[in-house]
Coordinates of C-alpha atoms and ligand atoms in Angstrom, one line a residue:
Chain H
M29 CA 0.0 0.0 0.0
G30 CA 2.9 2.3 0.7
S31 CA 2.9 5.3 3.0
F32 CA 2.5 8.9 2.1
S33 CA 5.4 11.3 2.3
A34 CA 6.6 14.3 0.3
F35 CA 9.0 11.8 -1.4
S36 CA 6.3 9.3 -2.4
L37 CA 4.1 12.0 -3.7
L38 CA 7.0 13.3 -5.8
R39 CA 7.9 9.9 -7.1
H40 CA 4.3 9.2 -8.1
A41 CA 4.0 12.6 -9.8
I42 CA 7.1 11.8 -11.8
G43 CA 5.5 8.5 -12.8
G44 CA 2.4 10.3 -14.0
N45 CA 0.4 9.1 -11.0
R46 CA -0.2 5.8 -12.8
H47 CA 1.1 3.4 -10.1
W48 CA -1.0 4.2 -7.1
Q49 CA -2.4 1.1 -5.5
R50 CA -5.7 0.4 -3.7
H51 CA -5.8 2.0 -0.3
W52 CA -7.5 -0.9 1.4
R53 CA -7.8 -4.6 0.7
A54 CA -11.0 -5.8 -0.9
A55 CA -11.6 -8.4 1.8
S56 CA -13.9 -11.4 1.6
P57 CA -15.6 -12.5 4.8
K58 CA -13.8 -15.1 7.0
P59 CA -15.9 -17.6 9.0
S60 CA -15.5 -15.6 12.2
Y61 CA -13.9 -12.6 13.9
D62 CA -13.2 -11.3 17.4
V63 CA -15.3 -8.2 16.6
I64 CA -17.6 -7.3 13.8
V65 CA -18.5 -3.7 13.3
V66 CA -21.7 -3.3 11.2
G67 CA -21.6 -0.1 9.1
G68 CA -18.6 1.2 7.2
G69 CA -19.3 4.9 7.8
G70 CA -16.9 7.2 9.7
H71 CA -17.8 5.8 13.1
G72 CA -17.6 2.1 12.1
L73 CA -14.2 2.6 10.4
A74 CA -12.8 4.7 13.2
T75 CA -13.9 2.0 15.7
A76 CA -12.1 -0.7 13.7
F77 CA -9.0 1.5 13.5
Y78 CA -8.8 2.2 17.2
L79 CA -9.6 -1.5 18.1
A80 CA -6.4 -2.4 16.2
E81 CA -4.3 0.7 17.1
N82 CA -5.2 1.2 20.8
H83 CA -6.1 -2.4 21.9
G84 CA -4.2 -4.7 19.5
I85 CA -7.4 -6.4 18.4
R86 CA -6.9 -6.9 14.7
N87 CA -9.1 -9.9 13.9
V88 CA -11.9 -7.4 13.1
A89 CA -14.3 -7.0 10.2
V90 CA -16.2 -3.9 9.1
I91 CA -19.3 -4.9 7.2
E92 CA -20.8 -2.3 4.9
K93 CA -23.9 -2.8 2.8
G94 CA -22.9 -0.3 0.1
Y95 CA -19.5 1.3 -0.5
I96 CA -17.2 3.1 1.8
G97 CA -18.1 6.8 1.9
G98 CA -21.7 6.3 0.6
G99 CA -23.4 7.0 3.8
N100 CA -23.6 10.2 6.0
V101 CA -19.8 10.3 6.3
G102 CA -19.7 11.4 2.6
R103 CA -22.9 13.5 2.8
N104 CA -22.3 15.9 5.6
T105 CA -21.3 19.5 5.6
T106 CA -18.1 18.7 7.5
V107 CA -18.4 21.3 10.3
I108 CA -16.2 20.4 13.3
R109 CA -16.5 22.3 16.6
S110 CA -16.5 21.7 20.3
N111 CA -18.8 24.4 21.7
Y112 CA -21.2 22.2 23.7
L113 CA -22.9 23.4 26.9
L114 CA -23.7 20.3 28.8
D115 CA -21.2 18.3 30.9
G116 CA -20.7 15.0 29.1
N117 CA -21.0 16.7 25.7
T118 CA -18.5 19.5 26.3
Q119 CA -15.6 17.1 27.3
F120 CA -16.4 14.5 24.7
Y121 CA -16.4 16.8 21.7
E122 CA -13.3 18.6 22.9
F123 CA -11.5 15.2 23.1
S124 CA -12.7 14.7 19.5
M125 CA -11.3 18.1 18.5
K126 CA -7.9 17.1 20.0
L127 CA -7.9 13.9 18.0
W128 CA -8.8 15.9 14.8
E129 CA -5.8 18.0 15.5
G130 CA -3.5 15.0 15.1
L131 CA -5.6 12.9 12.8
S132 CA -3.7 13.4 9.5
A133 CA -0.5 12.3 11.1
A134 CA -2.1 9.5 13.0
L135 CA -3.6 8.0 9.8
N136 CA -0.8 9.0 7.5
F137 CA -3.6 10.5 5.3
N138 CA -4.4 14.1 4.7
V139 CA -7.9 14.6 6.0
M140 CA -7.5 18.3 5.1
F141 CA -8.5 19.4 8.6
S142 CA -8.8 23.2 8.4
Q143 CA -9.2 25.1 11.6
R144 CA -10.7 28.2 10.0
G145 CA -12.8 29.1 13.0
Q146 CA -16.6 29.1 13.4
I147 CA -18.6 32.3 13.9
V148 CA -22.1 32.1 15.2
T149 CA -23.9 35.5 14.9
A150 CA -26.0 36.9 17.8
H151 CA -29.0 39.1 17.1
S152 CA -30.2 40.4 20.5
A153 CA -28.7 41.3 23.8
D154 CA -30.2 38.1 25.3
Q155 CA -28.5 36.0 22.7
M156 CA -25.2 37.8 23.6
D157 CA -25.8 36.7 27.2
A158 CA -26.5 33.2 26.1
F159 CA -23.3 33.1 24.1
S160 CA -21.3 34.5 27.0
H161 CA -22.7 31.7 29.1
R162 CA -21.5 29.2 26.5
A163 CA -18.1 30.8 26.1
N164 CA -17.6 30.7 29.9
I165 CA -18.4 27.0 30.0
M166 CA -16.1 26.3 27.2
R167 CA -13.2 28.3 28.8
L168 CA -13.7 26.6 32.1
N169 CA -13.2 23.4 30.3
G170 CA -10.0 24.7 28.6
I171 CA -11.7 25.2 25.2
D172 CA -11.1 28.3 23.2
A173 CA -14.0 30.7 22.8
E174 CA -14.3 34.4 22.1
I175 CA -17.1 36.9 22.3
L176 CA -17.1 39.4 19.5
G177 CA -18.8 42.8 19.4
R178 CA -20.6 44.0 16.2
D179 CA -17.6 45.9 14.9
E180 CA -15.2 42.9 15.4
V181 CA -17.7 40.7 13.6
R182 CA -17.9 43.2 10.8
R183 CA -14.1 43.3 10.5
L184 CA -13.9 39.5 10.1
V185 CA -16.9 38.9 7.9
P186 CA -17.8 42.2 6.2
Y187 CA -20.0 40.4 3.7
L188 CA -22.8 39.7 6.1
D189 CA -25.8 42.1 6.2
F190 CA -24.7 45.0 8.4
S191 CA -27.1 47.5 6.7
D192 CA -29.9 49.4 8.5
T193 CA -32.4 47.2 6.8
A194 CA -31.1 43.9 8.0
R195 CA -34.1 41.8 9.1
F196 CA -32.2 40.7 12.3
P197 CA -29.4 43.2 13.0
I198 CA -26.1 41.6 14.1
H199 CA -25.2 42.4 17.8
G200 CA -22.1 40.3 18.0
A201 CA -21.0 36.7 17.7
I202 CA -19.3 33.8 19.4
L203 CA -16.1 32.5 17.8
Q204 CA -14.3 29.2 18.3
G205 CA -11.0 29.7 16.4
R206 CA -10.1 26.0 16.5
A207 CA -13.3 24.9 14.9
G208 CA -13.4 24.3 11.1
T209 CA -13.9 21.7 8.5
A210 CA -12.3 18.5 7.1
R211 CA -12.5 16.6 3.8
H212 CA -15.3 14.1 4.7
D213 CA -14.3 11.4 2.0
A214 CA -10.7 11.6 3.1
V215 CA -11.8 10.8 6.7
A216 CA -13.6 7.7 5.5
W217 CA -10.8 6.7 3.2
G218 CA -8.1 7.5 5.7
Y219 CA -9.6 5.4 8.5
A220 CA -10.4 2.5 6.0
R221 CA -6.8 2.6 4.8
A222 CA -5.2 2.7 8.2
A223 CA -7.5 0.0 9.6
S224 CA -6.9 -2.2 6.6
G225 CA -3.2 -1.7 7.1
H226 CA -3.6 -3.0 10.7
G227 CA -5.2 -6.2 9.3
V228 CA -8.9 -5.2 9.6
D229 CA -11.1 -6.7 6.9
I230 CA -13.3 -4.1 5.2
I231 CA -16.1 -5.9 3.5
E232 CA -18.2 -3.8 1.1
N233 CA -21.4 -4.7 -0.7
C234 CA -22.4 -7.0 2.2
E235 CA -25.6 -6.2 4.0
V236 CA -26.3 -7.5 7.5
I237 CA -29.8 -8.9 7.4
D238 CA -30.1 -10.6 10.8
F239 CA -28.1 -11.8 13.8
L240 CA -26.9 -15.2 14.8
R241 CA -27.8 -16.3 18.3
K242 CA -26.7 -18.9 20.8
G243 CA -29.4 -18.8 23.5
D244 CA -30.0 -15.1 24.0
R245 CA -26.5 -14.2 23.1
I246 CA -25.6 -12.7 19.7
V247 CA -22.7 -14.6 18.2
G248 CA -22.5 -13.2 14.7
V249 CA -24.4 -11.9 11.8
E250 CA -26.3 -13.2 8.8
T251 CA -25.4 -11.3 5.7
T252 CA -26.0 -11.2 2.0
R253 CA -22.6 -12.9 1.7
G254 CA -23.3 -15.6 4.3
R255 CA -23.0 -16.1 8.0
I256 CA -20.2 -14.6 9.9
G257 CA -19.4 -15.4 13.5
A258 CA -18.2 -12.9 16.1
E259 CA -17.5 -12.7 19.8
R260 CA -18.8 -9.2 19.9
V261 CA -21.0 -7.2 17.4
G262 CA -20.9 -3.4 17.4
L263 CA -23.6 -1.5 15.5
A264 CA -22.6 1.8 13.8
V265 CA -25.2 2.1 11.0
A266 CA -26.4 5.7 11.6
G267 CA -29.8 6.2 10.0
H268 CA -30.6 2.5 10.0
T269 CA -30.0 1.9 13.7
S270 CA -33.7 1.2 14.4
V271 CA -34.0 -1.2 11.5
L272 CA -31.1 -3.4 12.7
S273 CA -31.7 -3.1 16.4
R274 CA -35.3 -4.3 16.0
K275 CA -33.9 -7.6 14.5
A276 CA -31.9 -8.0 17.8
G277 CA -35.1 -7.4 19.8
L278 CA -34.0 -3.9 20.9
E279 CA -36.5 -1.0 21.1
L280 CA -34.9 2.4 20.8
P281 CA -35.8 6.0 21.4
I282 CA -34.7 6.9 17.8
E283 CA -36.5 8.3 14.7
S284 CA -34.9 8.5 11.3
H285 CA -35.1 11.9 9.6
V286 CA -33.6 13.4 6.5
L287 CA -31.2 16.4 6.5
Q288 CA -30.2 18.1 3.3
A289 CA -27.0 19.8 2.2
F290 CA -26.6 22.3 -0.6
V291 CA -23.7 23.5 -2.7
T292 CA -23.5 26.6 -5.0
E293 CA -21.6 27.0 -8.2
P294 CA -17.9 27.8 -7.4
V295 CA -16.9 31.4 -6.7
K296 CA -13.7 33.2 -5.7
P297 CA -12.7 33.0 -2.0
L298 CA -15.4 34.7 0.0
V299 CA -16.2 32.8 3.2
D300 CA -13.0 32.2 5.2
H301 CA -14.7 30.7 8.3
V302 CA -17.6 28.5 9.1
V303 CA -20.5 31.0 9.6
A304 CA -23.7 30.2 11.3
Y305 CA -26.8 32.4 11.5
G306 CA -28.0 32.9 15.0
A307 CA -31.4 34.1 14.1
D308 CA -32.5 31.2 11.9
H309 CA -31.1 27.9 10.8
F310 CA -28.4 28.4 8.2
Y311 CA -24.7 27.8 8.2
V312 CA -22.1 28.0 5.5
S313 CA -18.5 27.3 4.6
Q314 CA -16.6 27.5 1.3
S315 CA -15.0 24.4 -0.2
D316 CA -11.6 24.4 -1.7
K317 CA -13.2 24.2 -5.1
G318 CA -15.1 27.4 -4.3
G319 CA -18.6 26.2 -3.8
L320 CA -20.5 27.5 -0.8
V321 CA -21.5 24.4 1.2
F322 CA -24.5 25.1 3.4
G323 CA -27.3 23.6 5.4
G324 CA -30.2 24.2 7.7
N325 CA -33.1 22.3 9.3
L326 CA -34.3 18.8 9.1
D327 CA -37.1 18.2 6.7
G328 CA -39.2 17.5 9.7
Y329 CA -41.0 14.1 9.2
N330 CA -39.8 10.5 9.5
S331 CA -37.9 9.5 6.4
Y332 CA -35.6 6.8 5.1
A333 CA -35.6 8.3 1.6
Q334 CA -32.1 9.9 1.0
R335 CA -33.7 12.9 -0.7
G336 CA -35.2 16.1 0.6
N337 CA -38.1 18.3 -0.2
A338 CA -38.1 21.7 -1.9
G339 CA -39.9 23.5 1.0
V340 CA -36.7 23.2 3.2
L341 CA -34.6 24.3 0.3
Q342 CA -36.6 27.5 0.1
E343 CA -36.5 28.1 3.9
V344 CA -32.8 27.6 4.1
C345 CA -32.1 29.9 1.1
E346 CA -34.4 32.6 2.6
A347 CA -32.3 32.5 5.8
A348 CA -29.1 32.5 3.7
V349 CA -30.1 35.6 1.9
A350 CA -31.2 37.3 5.1
L351 CA -27.7 37.0 6.4
M352 CA -25.7 37.2 3.2
P353 CA -27.7 39.3 0.6
N354 CA -24.7 39.2 -1.7
I355 CA -25.2 35.5 -2.6
S356 CA -28.8 35.9 -3.7
R357 CA -28.0 35.4 -7.4
L358 CA -25.6 32.4 -6.9
R359 CA -26.9 29.2 -8.6
L360 CA -27.3 26.0 -6.7
L361 CA -25.1 23.3 -8.2
R362 CA -26.3 20.2 -6.2
H363 CA -28.2 19.2 -3.1
W364 CA -28.8 15.9 -1.4
G365 CA -30.0 14.3 1.7
G366 CA -28.8 11.9 4.4
I367 CA -30.7 9.9 6.9
M368 CA -30.2 11.0 10.5
D369 CA -30.8 8.7 13.5
M370 CA -32.4 11.4 15.7
T371 CA -32.6 10.8 19.5
P372 CA -35.1 12.6 21.7
D373 CA -32.4 14.8 23.3
A374 CA -30.2 15.1 20.1
S375 CA -27.3 13.5 21.9
P376 CA -25.7 10.2 20.8
I377 CA -25.9 6.7 22.2
I378 CA -22.7 4.7 22.8
S379 CA -23.9 2.0 25.0
L380 CA -24.0 -1.5 26.3
T381 CA -27.3 -3.1 25.5
P382 CA -29.6 -5.6 27.3
V383 CA -28.7 -8.1 24.5
P384 CA -25.5 -10.0 25.4
G385 CA -22.8 -9.7 22.6
L386 CA -24.4 -6.6 21.1
Y387 CA -23.0 -3.0 21.5
L388 CA -24.6 0.1 20.2
N389 CA -23.2 3.3 18.6
G390 CA -25.8 5.5 17.1
G391 CA -28.1 8.4 17.5
W392 CA -25.6 10.8 16.0
C393 CA -28.3 13.1 14.6
Y394 CA -27.0 15.9 12.4
G395 CA -23.7 16.4 14.4
G396 CA -21.9 13.1 14.2
F397 CA -19.1 13.9 11.7
K398 CA -17.2 16.0 14.2
A399 CA -17.5 13.2 16.7
T400 CA -16.0 10.5 14.4
P401 CA -12.6 10.2 16.0
A402 CA -13.8 10.3 19.6
S403 CA -16.7 8.0 18.9
G404 CA -14.4 5.4 17.3
W405 CA -12.0 5.7 20.2
C406 CA -14.6 5.2 22.9
F407 CA -16.6 2.6 21.1
A408 CA -13.4 0.6 20.5
H409 CA -12.7 0.8 24.2
M410 CA -16.2 -0.6 24.9
L411 CA -15.8 -3.4 22.4
A412 CA -12.4 -4.3 23.6
T413 CA -13.0 -4.1 27.4
G414 CA -16.7 -4.5 27.7
E415 CA -16.7 -1.3 29.8
V416 CA -18.1 2.2 29.2
H417 CA -15.3 4.7 28.4
P418 CA -15.3 7.4 31.1
L419 CA -15.9 10.1 28.4
T420 CA -19.2 8.5 27.3
R421 CA -20.8 7.8 30.6
G422 CA -23.5 10.2 29.7
Y423 CA -24.3 8.4 26.5
G424 CA -25.9 5.2 27.9
L425 CA -29.3 4.1 26.7
D426 CA -30.6 4.1 30.3
R427 CA -30.5 7.9 30.4
F428 CA -34.0 8.1 29.0
R429 CA -35.2 6.0 31.9
T430 CA -33.3 7.8 34.6
G431 CA -34.1 11.3 33.3
H432 CA -30.4 12.2 32.7
T433 CA -31.0 13.3 29.1
L434 CA -28.5 15.6 27.4
D435 CA -30.8 18.0 25.6
E436 CA -28.5 20.9 24.4
A437 CA -31.3 22.7 22.6
G438 CA -33.9 22.1 25.4
A439 CA -36.3 21.1 22.7
G440 CA -37.9 18.2 24.5
P441 CA -38.5 14.6 23.4
F442 CA -39.6 15.4 19.8
A443 CA -36.9 14.1 17.4
W444 CA -38.1 16.2 14.5
L445 CA -37.8 19.5 16.5
Q446 CA -34.3 18.9 17.8
Chain P
M22 CA -43.2 18.3 -1.3
L23 CA -45.7 15.8 0.1
R24 CA -49.3 16.3 -1.1
I25 CA -51.8 15.4 1.7
H26 CA -55.4 14.9 0.8
C27 CA -57.1 16.5 3.7
P28 CA -60.6 14.9 4.1
C29 CA -61.9 18.4 4.8
C30 CA -60.0 20.7 2.4
G31 CA -58.8 18.4 -0.4
P32 CA -55.2 18.0 -1.7
R33 CA -52.8 20.4 -0.1
D34 CA -49.0 20.8 0.1
H35 CA -47.5 19.5 3.4
D36 CA -46.2 22.8 4.4
E37 CA -49.7 23.8 5.3
F38 CA -49.6 21.1 8.0
R39 CA -47.7 20.7 11.2
Y40 CA -46.1 17.3 11.8
A41 CA -46.7 15.7 15.2
G42 CA -45.0 12.3 15.0
D43 CA -45.9 8.7 15.4
A44 CA -49.7 8.2 15.8
S45 CA -49.4 4.6 16.9
V46 CA -48.0 5.3 20.4
V47 CA -50.6 5.0 23.1
R48 CA -50.8 7.6 25.8
P49 CA -51.3 5.9 29.2
A50 CA -54.3 7.1 31.3
H51 CA -53.5 10.1 33.5
D52 CA -53.6 8.0 36.7
D53 CA -51.6 5.1 35.3
P54 CA -48.6 4.7 37.6
D55 CA -46.8 2.2 35.3
F56 CA -43.3 3.7 34.6
E57 CA -42.7 1.4 31.7
A58 CA -45.9 2.6 29.9
W59 CA -44.9 6.2 30.3
Y60 CA -41.4 5.6 29.2
R61 CA -42.6 3.9 26.1
Y62 CA -45.1 6.6 25.4
V63 CA -42.5 9.4 25.6
Y64 CA -39.5 7.8 24.1
V65 CA -39.8 4.4 22.4
R66 CA -40.5 4.6 18.6
A67 CA -40.9 1.8 16.2
N68 CA -39.4 4.0 13.5
P69 CA -40.4 1.7 10.6
K70 CA -38.8 1.8 7.2
G71 CA -42.1 1.4 5.4
L72 CA -45.6 2.2 6.5
H73 CA -45.8 4.8 9.3
R74 CA -49.0 6.1 10.9
E75 CA -48.4 9.8 11.9
Y76 CA -50.2 12.9 13.0
W77 CA -50.4 16.0 10.9
Q78 CA -52.4 19.0 11.9
H79 CA -53.8 21.2 9.1
V80 CA -52.7 24.4 10.8
H81 CA -53.1 26.6 7.7
G82 CA -56.4 25.1 6.7
C83 CA -59.3 23.5 8.7
R84 CA -57.0 23.0 11.7
Q85 CA -58.1 19.4 12.0
W86 CA -55.8 16.7 13.3
L87 CA -55.2 14.0 10.8
V88 CA -53.7 10.5 10.9
V89 CA -51.7 9.9 7.7
E90 CA -50.4 6.5 6.7
R91 CA -47.2 7.1 4.7
D92 CA -44.3 5.0 3.5
T93 CA -41.2 6.4 5.0
A94 CA -39.0 4.9 2.2
T95 CA -41.0 6.2 -0.8
H96 CA -43.2 8.9 0.7
T97 CA -46.3 7.3 -0.9
I98 CA -49.4 8.2 1.2
H99 CA -51.7 5.3 1.6
S100 CA -54.5 6.8 3.7
V101 CA -55.6 10.0 5.5
H102 CA -58.3 10.1 8.3
F103 CA -59.5 12.6 10.8
A104 CA -57.6 11.7 14.0
G105 CA -60.9 11.6 16.0
Q106 CA -62.3 8.9 13.7
Q107 CA -59.2 6.7 13.8
A108 CA -59.9 3.3 15.4
S109 CA -56.6 2.4 16.9
Ligands
FAD14 C1 -26.7 16.8 5.0 C2 -25.9 16.4 6.3 C3 -25.1 17.4 6.9 C4 -24.4 17.1 8.0 N1 -23.5 18.0 8.5 C5 -22.7 17.7 9.6 C6 -21.8 18.6 10.0 O1 -21.6 19.7 9.4 N2 -21.0 18.3 11.1 C7 -21.2 17.1 11.8 O2 -20.5 16.9 12.8 N3 -22.1 16.2 11.4 C8 -22.9 16.5 10.3 N4 -23.8 15.5 9.8 C9 -24.0 14.3 10.6 C10 -22.9 13.2 10.3 O3 -22.8 13.1 8.9 C11 -23.4 11.9 10.8 O4 -23.8 12.0 12.2 C12 -22.3 10.8 10.8 O5 -21.7 10.8 9.6 C13 -23.0 9.4 11.1 O6 -22.0 8.4 11.3 P1 -21.3 7.6 10.2 O7 -20.3 8.4 9.4 O8 -20.8 6.3 10.8 O9 -22.6 7.3 9.2 P2 -22.7 6.6 7.8 O10 -21.6 7.1 6.9 O11 -24.1 6.8 7.3 O12 -22.4 5.1 8.1 C14 -23.4 4.1 8.4 C15 -23.2 3.0 7.4 O13 -23.9 1.8 7.8 C16 -24.3 1.2 6.6 N5 -25.4 0.3 6.9 C17 -26.7 0.6 7.2 N6 -27.4 -0.6 7.3 C18 -26.5 -1.6 7.1 C19 -26.7 -3.0 7.2 N7 -27.8 -3.6 7.4 N8 -25.6 -3.8 6.9 C20 -24.4 -3.2 6.6 N9 -24.2 -1.9 6.6 C21 -25.2 -1.1 6.8 C22 -24.7 2.3 5.6 O14 -24.6 1.9 4.3 C23 -23.6 3.4 6.0 O15 -22.5 3.3 5.1 C24 -24.5 15.8 8.6 C25 -25.3 14.8 8.0 C26 -26.0 15.1 6.9 C27 -26.8 14.1 6.2
ZN15 ZN1 -57.9 20.6 6.1

């Protein structure tokens, strides 16, 4: 497979880039593994990598029904931040941020992590108070956060609407300078390549259709490519968590909803940060190719269809133009949807389950890309040791019974409103 | 855009309606002390890939609550009833 270095890039460039090899082995299923991870998205691949890297468990398979990068890991808008309010979330996402900061080196693959900073605009004195509260929590946890006044925001992002006619005038903003974006495909490919390099089998075009049982214990999976045994099975199937869990007899507090993303035609460099509109739901960054990548709300009703409806497109574009009137004439190049596994508190689930042999990683909602490294790290810990990683103590399934939900938005148990 | 045939107002775009989730969950009686029943009512969802019975309120029309049976994989709507008439 070879490793990447300035020298290898140069050598391949001289050779016309004709001699690159596959970056992970196209594995066929073995009869059994120590651990099977179902779902070859970011979380499944990261889990497999850290099982091998941190715990020396290499007899591992990642089973993916489609192709690597075809799920949400390749559909998201790539925003990475660690500006969470609630204990449990704050520390977990900051741990993830630290892993992002070393990820390209750890994987020997450039995930193009760009800490361009995220600015969330504030549109009232009350919102400035709320942002100060958030910034204080972040700082108390050693996370960078700055509160900006209107003039400072204007200096950084002069293209926002600072006119007298702005629908919601900008009062200020909160800035996390270490936040940013990464190349989503590269994250999937980088983890797949590094895991495969450690001996992990990455099995694509193989759908898990049921579980193998011995008594009430799960001892493997039934797939479209035959039965495969495993000591432990970890689920990381994002939007299909309910579908597979039901086959294991597990009932979950999850609903699947579609979230859309949009990209404009490419333009010259305009948006240097990730900018989020504090008065409505719209956020934007600019890709290296020049397209403005943006998103907003969920479509708002249960869906397993990986496509969105035009009503949300209109709402998001209205919010976009309210904040950035200068993009009103840009044309939309593409838009698409992904299926979110929404929980009633919009926080994830990394949990032991009542079913012996089965471990659950899901409920990532619309914010799971940034969590990929930490999620893989902590889920690998659980699969290797059978214990909950200290950073994910708040993410157990039982929190919905005990009342210890982590509801950042305070939206209540309505998945489609989170 | 979904097109919902409101039994009162006829075919209307779904953005005239407010979504209110799974209509198959059963609300326990007010004086029911069974924790499990309340837990299931508030949190547990079947979340089917396929037919889903769900509430929509026609907020920008007749304001009636409807139960719509829709396929979550294809968005095909199979039936629409007034919620009050729904035998569950
Ligand atoms: C439009 C959009 C924008 C988003 N923006 C952001 C953002 O800016 N920042 C952020 O942090 N997060 C964002 N997210 C959320 C993030 O993408 C997800 O939370 C995260 O990617 C989910 O984890 P994953 O990568 O493992 O999922 P996926 O890549 O979806 O992986 C799950 C895999 O499981 C496979 N699978 C399912 N069923 C089976 C089966 N039966 N057998 C085998 N395999 C199966 C699927 O094919 C899929 O490949 C966004 C999501 C979307 C859709
Ligand atoms: Zn009506």
